[in-house]
PDB file of C-alpha atoms in Angstrom:
ATOM      1  CA  MET S 128     -74.066   1.163  20.708  1.00  0.00           C
ATOM      2  CA  SER S 129     -76.561  -1.511  19.399  1.00  0.00           C
ATOM      3  CA  ASP S 130     -75.945  -2.740  15.675  1.00  0.00           C
ATOM      4  CA  GLN S 131     -76.554  -1.486  12.787  1.00  0.00           C
ATOM      5  CA  ARG S 132     -77.443  -3.907  10.508  1.00  0.00           C
ATOM      6  CA  ASP S 133     -80.939  -5.100  11.288  1.00  0.00           C
ATOM      7  CA  GLY S 134     -82.025  -1.476  10.542  1.00  0.00           C
ATOM      8  CA  SER S 135     -82.421  -0.690  14.072  1.00  0.00           C
ATOM      9  CA  GLN S 136     -81.667   2.754  15.446  1.00  0.00           C
ATOM     10  CA  GLY S 137     -78.305   2.906  17.714  1.00  0.00           C
ATOM     11  CA  GLN S 138     -78.825   5.209  20.887  1.00  0.00           C
ATOM     12  CA  LEU S 139     -75.275   7.314  21.109  1.00  0.00           C
ATOM     13  CA  PHE S 140     -75.949   8.188  24.808  1.00  0.00           C
ATOM     14  CA  SER S 141     -76.907   6.092  28.108  1.00  0.00           C
ATOM     15  CA  ASP S 142     -79.366   7.749  30.219  1.00  0.00           C
ATOM     16  CA  ALA S 143     -76.215   8.182  32.796  1.00  0.00           C
ATOM     17  CA  ALA S 144     -73.754   9.150  30.019  1.00  0.00           C
ATOM     18  CA  VAL S 145     -76.085  12.500  29.539  1.00  0.00           C
ATOM     19  CA  GLY S 146     -76.600  13.050  33.447  1.00  0.00           C
ATOM     20  CA  ALA S 147     -80.220  11.539  34.089  1.00  0.00           C
ATOM     21  CA  PRO S 148     -80.642  11.207  37.917  1.00  0.00           C
ATOM     22  CA  GLN S 149     -80.434   8.067  39.952  1.00  0.00           C
ATOM     23  CA  TYR S 150     -83.578   6.951  39.891  1.00  0.00           C
ATOM     24  CA  ASP S 151     -83.977   5.546  43.691  1.00  0.00           C
ATOM     25  CA  GLU S 152     -82.243   9.118  44.937  1.00  0.00           C
ATOM     26  CA  VAL S 153     -85.116  11.047  43.156  1.00  0.00           C
ATOM     27  CA  ASP S 154     -88.147   8.699  43.784  1.00  0.00           C
ATOM     28  CA  THR S 155     -88.807   8.649  47.789  1.00  0.00           C
ATOM     29  CA  ASP S 156     -91.008   9.203  50.311  1.00  0.00           C
ATOM     30  CA  LEU S 157     -88.946  10.814  53.195  1.00  0.00           C
ATOM     31  CA  VAL S 158     -88.203  14.313  50.193  1.00  0.00           C
ATOM     32  CA  GLY S 159     -89.819  17.062  49.275  1.00  0.00           C
ATOM     33  CA  TYR S 160     -90.814  20.049  47.850  1.00  0.00           C
ATOM     34  CA  ARG S 161     -92.527  22.635  49.150  1.00  0.00           C
ATOM     35  CA  GLY S 162     -96.278  24.124  46.891  1.00  0.00           C
ATOM     36  CA  PRO S 163     -94.206  27.493  45.408  1.00  0.00           C
ATOM     37  CA  THR S 164     -91.205  24.613  45.028  1.00  0.00           C
ATOM     38  CA  ALA S 165     -93.164  22.606  42.782  1.00  0.00           C
ATOM     39  CA  CYS S 166     -95.248  25.356  41.083  1.00  0.00           C
ATOM     40  CA  ALA S 167     -91.458  26.819  40.007  1.00  0.00           C
ATOM     41  CA  ALA S 168     -90.496  23.252  38.893  1.00  0.00           C
ATOM     42  CA  ALA S 169     -93.872  22.354  37.249  1.00  0.00           C
ATOM     43  CA  GLY S 170     -94.682  25.944  34.838  1.00  0.00           C
ATOM     44  CA  ILE S 171     -97.456  26.352  37.021  1.00  0.00           C
ATOM     45  CA  THR S 172     -99.368  29.233  39.554  1.00  0.00           C
ATOM     46  CA  TYR S 173     -99.772  28.228  43.458  1.00  0.00           C
ATOM     47  CA  ARG S 174    -103.491  28.809  42.186  1.00  0.00           C
ATOM     48  CA  GLN S 175    -103.566  25.887  40.155  1.00  0.00           C
ATOM     49  CA  LEU S 176    -101.583  23.788  42.742  1.00  0.00           C
ATOM     50  CA  ASP S 177    -104.335  23.967  44.584  1.00  0.00           C
ATOM     51  CA  TYR S 178    -106.684  23.763  42.841  1.00  0.00           C
ATOM     52  CA  TRP S 179    -105.421  20.391  41.870  1.00  0.00           C
ATOM     53  CA  ALA S 180    -104.580  19.131  44.983  1.00  0.00           C
ATOM     54  CA  ARG S 181    -108.333  19.634  46.369  1.00  0.00           C
ATOM     55  CA  THR S 182    -109.665  18.286  43.133  1.00  0.00           C
ATOM     56  CA  GLY S 183    -107.418  14.829  43.818  1.00  0.00           C
ATOM     57  CA  LEU S 184    -105.672  15.268  40.352  1.00  0.00           C
ATOM     58  CA  VAL S 185    -101.956  15.621  42.251  1.00  0.00           C
ATOM     59  CA  ALA S 186    -102.359  15.394  45.465  1.00  0.00           C
ATOM     60  CA  PRO S 187     -99.233  15.413  47.472  1.00  0.00           C
ATOM     61  CA  SER S 188     -97.864  12.541  48.302  1.00  0.00           C
ATOM     62  CA  VAL S 189     -95.093  13.199  50.855  1.00  0.00           C
ATOM     63  CA  ARG S 190     -97.249  15.122  52.850  1.00  0.00           C
ATOM     64  CA  SER S 191    -100.122  16.928  52.641  1.00  0.00           C
ATOM     65  CA  ALA S 192    -101.961  20.306  54.123  1.00  0.00           C
ATOM     66  CA  THR S 193    -103.784  19.013  57.411  1.00  0.00           C
ATOM     67  CA  GLY S 194    -104.656  22.428  58.490  1.00  0.00           C
ATOM     68  CA  SER S 195    -103.771  26.648  58.261  1.00  0.00           C
ATOM     69  CA  GLY S 196     -99.937  26.919  58.849  1.00  0.00           C
ATOM     70  CA  THR S 197     -99.383  23.116  57.101  1.00  0.00           C
ATOM     71  CA  GLN S 198     -97.207  22.995  54.115  1.00  0.00           C
ATOM     72  CA  ARG S 199     -98.325  20.651  51.180  1.00  0.00           C
ATOM     73  CA  LEU S 200     -94.907  18.480  50.752  1.00  0.00           C
ATOM     74  CA  TYR S 201     -94.777  16.779  46.858  1.00  0.00           C
ATOM     75  CA  SER S 202     -91.986  14.226  46.142  1.00  0.00           C
ATOM     76  CA  PHE S 203     -90.110  13.928  42.711  1.00  0.00           C
ATOM     77  CA  ARG S 204     -92.958  11.820  41.084  1.00  0.00           C
ATOM     78  CA  ASP S 205     -95.573  14.771  42.079  1.00  0.00           C
ATOM     79  CA  ILE S 206     -94.098  16.991  40.853  1.00  0.00           C
ATOM     80  CA  LEU S 207     -93.153  15.415  36.749  1.00  0.00           C
ATOM     81  CA  VAL S 208     -97.205  14.126  37.251  1.00  0.00           C
ATOM     82  CA  LEU S 209     -97.799  18.159  37.856  1.00  0.00           C
ATOM     83  CA  LYS S 210     -95.633  19.356  34.823  1.00  0.00           C
ATOM     84  CA  VAL S 211     -97.441  16.556  32.556  1.00  0.00           C
ATOM     85  CA  VAL S 212    -100.355  17.524  33.393  1.00  0.00           C
ATOM     86  CA  LYS S 213     -99.465  21.263  32.091  1.00  0.00           C
ATOM     87  CA  ARG S 214     -97.808  20.315  28.804  1.00  0.00           C
ATOM     88  CA  LEU S 215    -101.240  18.369  28.653  1.00  0.00           C
ATOM     89  CA  LEU S 216    -103.150  21.208  29.466  1.00  0.00           C
ATOM     90  CA  ASP S 217    -101.208  23.367  27.148  1.00  0.00           C
ATOM     91  CA  THR S 218    -102.120  21.231  23.853  1.00  0.00           C
ATOM     92  CA  GLY S 219    -105.478  21.098  24.788  1.00  0.00           C
ATOM     93  CA  VAL S 220    -106.812  18.118  26.038  1.00  0.00           C
ATOM     94  CA  SER S 221    -109.708  18.547  28.398  1.00  0.00           C
ATOM     95  CA  LEU S 222    -109.348  17.864  32.162  1.00  0.00           C
ATOM     96  CA  GLN S 223    -111.725  15.103  32.063  1.00  0.00           C
ATOM     97  CA  ASN S 224    -109.350  12.884  30.340  1.00  0.00           C
ATOM     98  CA  ILE S 225    -106.048  14.260  31.538  1.00  0.00           C
ATOM     99  CA  ARG S 226    -107.519  12.662  35.215  1.00  0.00           C
ATOM    100  CA  LYS S 227    -107.507   9.283  33.171  1.00  0.00           C
ATOM    101  CA  ALA S 228    -104.185   9.228  32.409  1.00  0.00           C
ATOM    102  CA  VAL S 229    -102.731  11.317  35.463  1.00  0.00           C
ATOM    103  CA  ASP S 230    -105.100   8.194  37.292  1.00  0.00           C
ATOM    104  CA  HIS S 231    -103.006   5.767  35.596  1.00  0.00           C
ATOM    105  CA  LEU S 232     -99.723   7.465  35.657  1.00  0.00           C
ATOM    106  CA  ARG S 233    -100.433   7.056  39.483  1.00  0.00           C
ATOM    107  CA  THR S 234     -99.533   3.399  39.031  1.00  0.00           C
ATOM    108  CA  ARG S 235     -96.463   3.914  38.013  1.00  0.00           C
ATOM    109  CA  GLY S 236     -92.901   4.047  39.192  1.00  0.00           C
ATOM    110  CA  ILE S 237     -90.466   6.734  38.164  1.00  0.00           C
ATOM    111  CA  LYS S 238     -88.386   3.917  36.135  1.00  0.00           C
ATOM    112  CA  ASP S 239     -91.787   3.393  34.784  1.00  0.00           C
ATOM    113  CA  LEU S 240     -92.752   6.477  33.966  1.00  0.00           C
ATOM    114  CA  ALA S 241     -89.176   7.459  31.631  1.00  0.00           C
ATOM    115  CA  ASN S 242     -90.113   4.717  29.088  1.00  0.00           C
ATOM    116  CA  ILE S 243     -93.151   6.061  28.279  1.00  0.00           C
ATOM    117  CA  THR S 244     -93.890   8.969  25.532  1.00  0.00           C
ATOM    118  CA  LEU S 245     -97.752  10.086  25.699  1.00  0.00           C
ATOM    119  CA  PHE S 246     -99.812  10.906  22.679  1.00  0.00           C
ATOM    120  CA  SER S 247    -102.993  13.277  22.138  1.00  0.00           C
ATOM    121  CA  ASP S 248    -104.713  13.760  19.163  1.00  0.00           C
ATOM    122  CA  GLY S 249    -106.718  16.678  21.480  1.00  0.00           C
ATOM    123  CA  ALA S 250    -109.636  14.565  22.912  1.00  0.00           C
ATOM    124  CA  THR S 251    -107.932  11.288  23.731  1.00  0.00           C
ATOM    125  CA  VAL S 252    -104.592  10.710  25.268  1.00  0.00           C
ATOM    126  CA  TYR S 253    -102.669   7.798  24.587  1.00  0.00           C
ATOM    127  CA  GLU S 254     -99.421   5.526  26.608  1.00  0.00           C
ATOM    128  CA  CYS S 255     -96.662   4.159  23.780  1.00  0.00           C
ATOM    129  CA  THR S 256     -93.844   2.188  25.207  1.00  0.00           C
ATOM    130  CA  SER S 257     -91.912   1.148  22.013  1.00  0.00           C
ATOM    131  CA  ALA S 258     -91.752   2.092  18.694  1.00  0.00           C
ATOM    132  CA  GLU S 259     -93.940  -0.415  17.443  1.00  0.00           C
ATOM    133  CA  GLU S 260     -96.530   1.454  19.112  1.00  0.00           C
ATOM    134  CA  VAL S 261     -95.563   4.555  18.142  1.00  0.00           C
ATOM    135  CA  VAL S 262     -96.135   3.395  14.583  1.00  0.00           C
ATOM    136  CA  ASP S 263     -99.619   1.762  14.902  1.00  0.00           C
ATOM    137  CA  LEU S 264    -100.748   5.342  16.706  1.00  0.00           C
ATOM    138  CA  LEU S 265     -99.627   6.976  13.654  1.00  0.00           C
ATOM    139  CA  ALA S 266    -100.988   4.719  10.728  1.00  0.00           C
ATOM    140  CA  GLY S 267    -104.411   5.864  11.717  1.00  0.00           C
ATOM    141  CA  GLY S 268    -102.757   8.958   9.786  1.00  0.00           C
ATOM    142  CA  GLN S 269    -104.570  11.099  12.717  1.00  0.00           C
ATOM    143  CA  GLY S 270    -102.580  14.394  13.836  1.00  0.00           C
ATOM    144  CA  VAL S 271    -101.147  14.292  17.769  1.00  0.00           C
ATOM    145  CA  PHE S 272     -98.521  15.462  19.936  1.00  0.00           C
ATOM    146  CA  GLY S 273     -96.493  13.994  21.679  1.00  0.00           C
ATOM    147  CA  ILE S 274     -94.861  14.226  25.138  1.00  0.00           C
ATOM    148  CA  ALA S 275     -91.860  12.171  26.018  1.00  0.00           C
ATOM    149  CA  VAL S 276     -91.865  11.516  29.779  1.00  0.00           C
ATOM    150  CA  SER S 277     -88.173  10.898  30.019  1.00  0.00           C
ATOM    151  CA  GLY S 278     -87.169  14.053  28.486  1.00  0.00           C
ATOM    152  CA  ALA S 279     -89.505  15.543  31.293  1.00  0.00           C
ATOM    153  CA  LEU S 280     -87.732  14.283  33.552  1.00  0.00           C
ATOM    154  CA  ARG S 281     -84.120  15.068  33.284  1.00  0.00           C
ATOM    155  CA  GLU S 282     -85.790  18.467  32.641  1.00  0.00           C
ATOM    156  CA  LEU S 283     -86.976  18.084  36.067  1.00  0.00           C
ATOM    157  CA  SER S 284     -84.319  16.745  37.675  1.00  0.00           C
ATOM    158  CA  GLY S 285     -81.945  19.865  36.726  1.00  0.00           C
ATOM    159  CA  GLU S 286     -84.087  21.979  37.817  1.00  0.00           C
ATOM    160  CA  LEU S 287     -85.277  20.390  41.466  1.00  0.00           C
ATOM    161  CA  ALA S 288     -81.351  20.597  42.263  1.00  0.00           C
ATOM    162  CA  GLU S 289     -81.594  24.547  42.136  1.00  0.00           C
ATOM    163  CA  LEU S 290     -84.521  24.213  44.072  1.00  0.00           C
ATOM    164  CA  PRO S 291     -85.277  23.873  47.935  1.00  0.00           C
ATOM    165  CA  ALA S 292     -85.993  20.284  49.327  1.00  0.00           C
ATOM    166  CA  GLU S 293     -86.653  19.069  52.751  1.00  0.00           C
ATOM    167  CA  ARG S 294     -86.930  15.524  54.225  1.00  0.00           C
ATOM    168  CA  LEU S 295     -89.745  14.606  56.654  1.00  0.00           C
ATOM    169  CA  ASP S 296     -87.298  13.401  59.310  1.00  0.00           C
ATOM    170  CA  GLY S 297     -85.818  16.975  59.508  1.00  0.00           C
ATOM    171  CA  GLY S 298     -82.659  14.691  57.974  1.00  0.00           C
ATOM    172  CA  PRO S 299     -80.229  16.421  55.470  1.00  0.00           C
ATOM    173  CA  VAL S 300     -80.792  16.211  51.409  1.00  0.00           C
ATOM    174  CA  HIS S 301     -78.232  14.439  49.776  1.00  0.00           C
ATOM    175  CA  THR S 302     -77.671  16.270  46.506  1.00  0.00           C
ATOM    176  CA  ALA S 303     -74.990  15.312  43.569  1.00  0.00           C
ATOM    177  CA  ASP S 304     -71.873  17.387  44.553  1.00  0.00           C
ATOM    178  CA  ASP S 305     -69.871  18.079  41.597  1.00  0.00           C
ATOM    179  CA  GLU S 306     -67.925  21.079  40.462  1.00  0.00           C
ATOM    180  CA  LEU S 307     -69.804  23.434  39.951  1.00  0.00           C
ATOM    181  CA  SER S 308     -72.197  23.207  42.433  1.00  0.00           C
ATOM    182  CA  LEU S 309     -69.914  22.791  45.621  1.00  0.00           C
ATOM    183  CA  ARG S 310     -68.710  26.167  44.142  1.00  0.00           C
ATOM    184  CA  ARG S 311     -71.707  28.051  44.263  1.00  0.00           C
ATOM    185  CA  ARG S 312     -72.275  26.452  48.024  1.00  0.00           C
ATOM    186  CA  ARG S 313     -68.779  27.716  48.728  1.00  0.00           C
ATOM    187  CA  ARG S 314     -69.147  31.803  47.301  1.00  0.00           C
ATOM    188  CA  ALA S 315     -73.125  31.363  49.211  1.00  0.00           C
ATOM    189  CA  MET S 316     -70.678  30.804  52.526  1.00  0.00           C
TER     190      MET S 316
END
């Protein structure tokens, strides 16, 4: 909790307290998710995924398709960007403006992305990383909507925990073994 005497808002729970992932564990170039899994987690169709990969909007960073029968593998960060793109499209932002935003997001790591809130007025996408930037953006009186990337990140980490992943080196994929996942695994055996 922060000191409330200075007028700032306190934080009730740290990310670790609300079940946020260890970002270094989920953001690795060795673990990837196949197209259908990426679609399910991001809430998009396979046709959208394929188009965005072919046009370079969100290309798979773990493994790209090299011919007939090969599977693309998307990283956690790729799927997070897919989820953000979907939300921006749903609110009416043009694909051209989304491309600019995605180019900017690609340069960021997962920890950086978790601290970003994207705002859009329907035409332009703005990145805000502090309360002051949000206030400055809203001071113009323009109506905007926001996407808290940290919320999408937590949501995605929960969804992907239940979906199949692959390692490039063929090794086992390590998942967090909480009591519920251990029970589910025992029941499935």
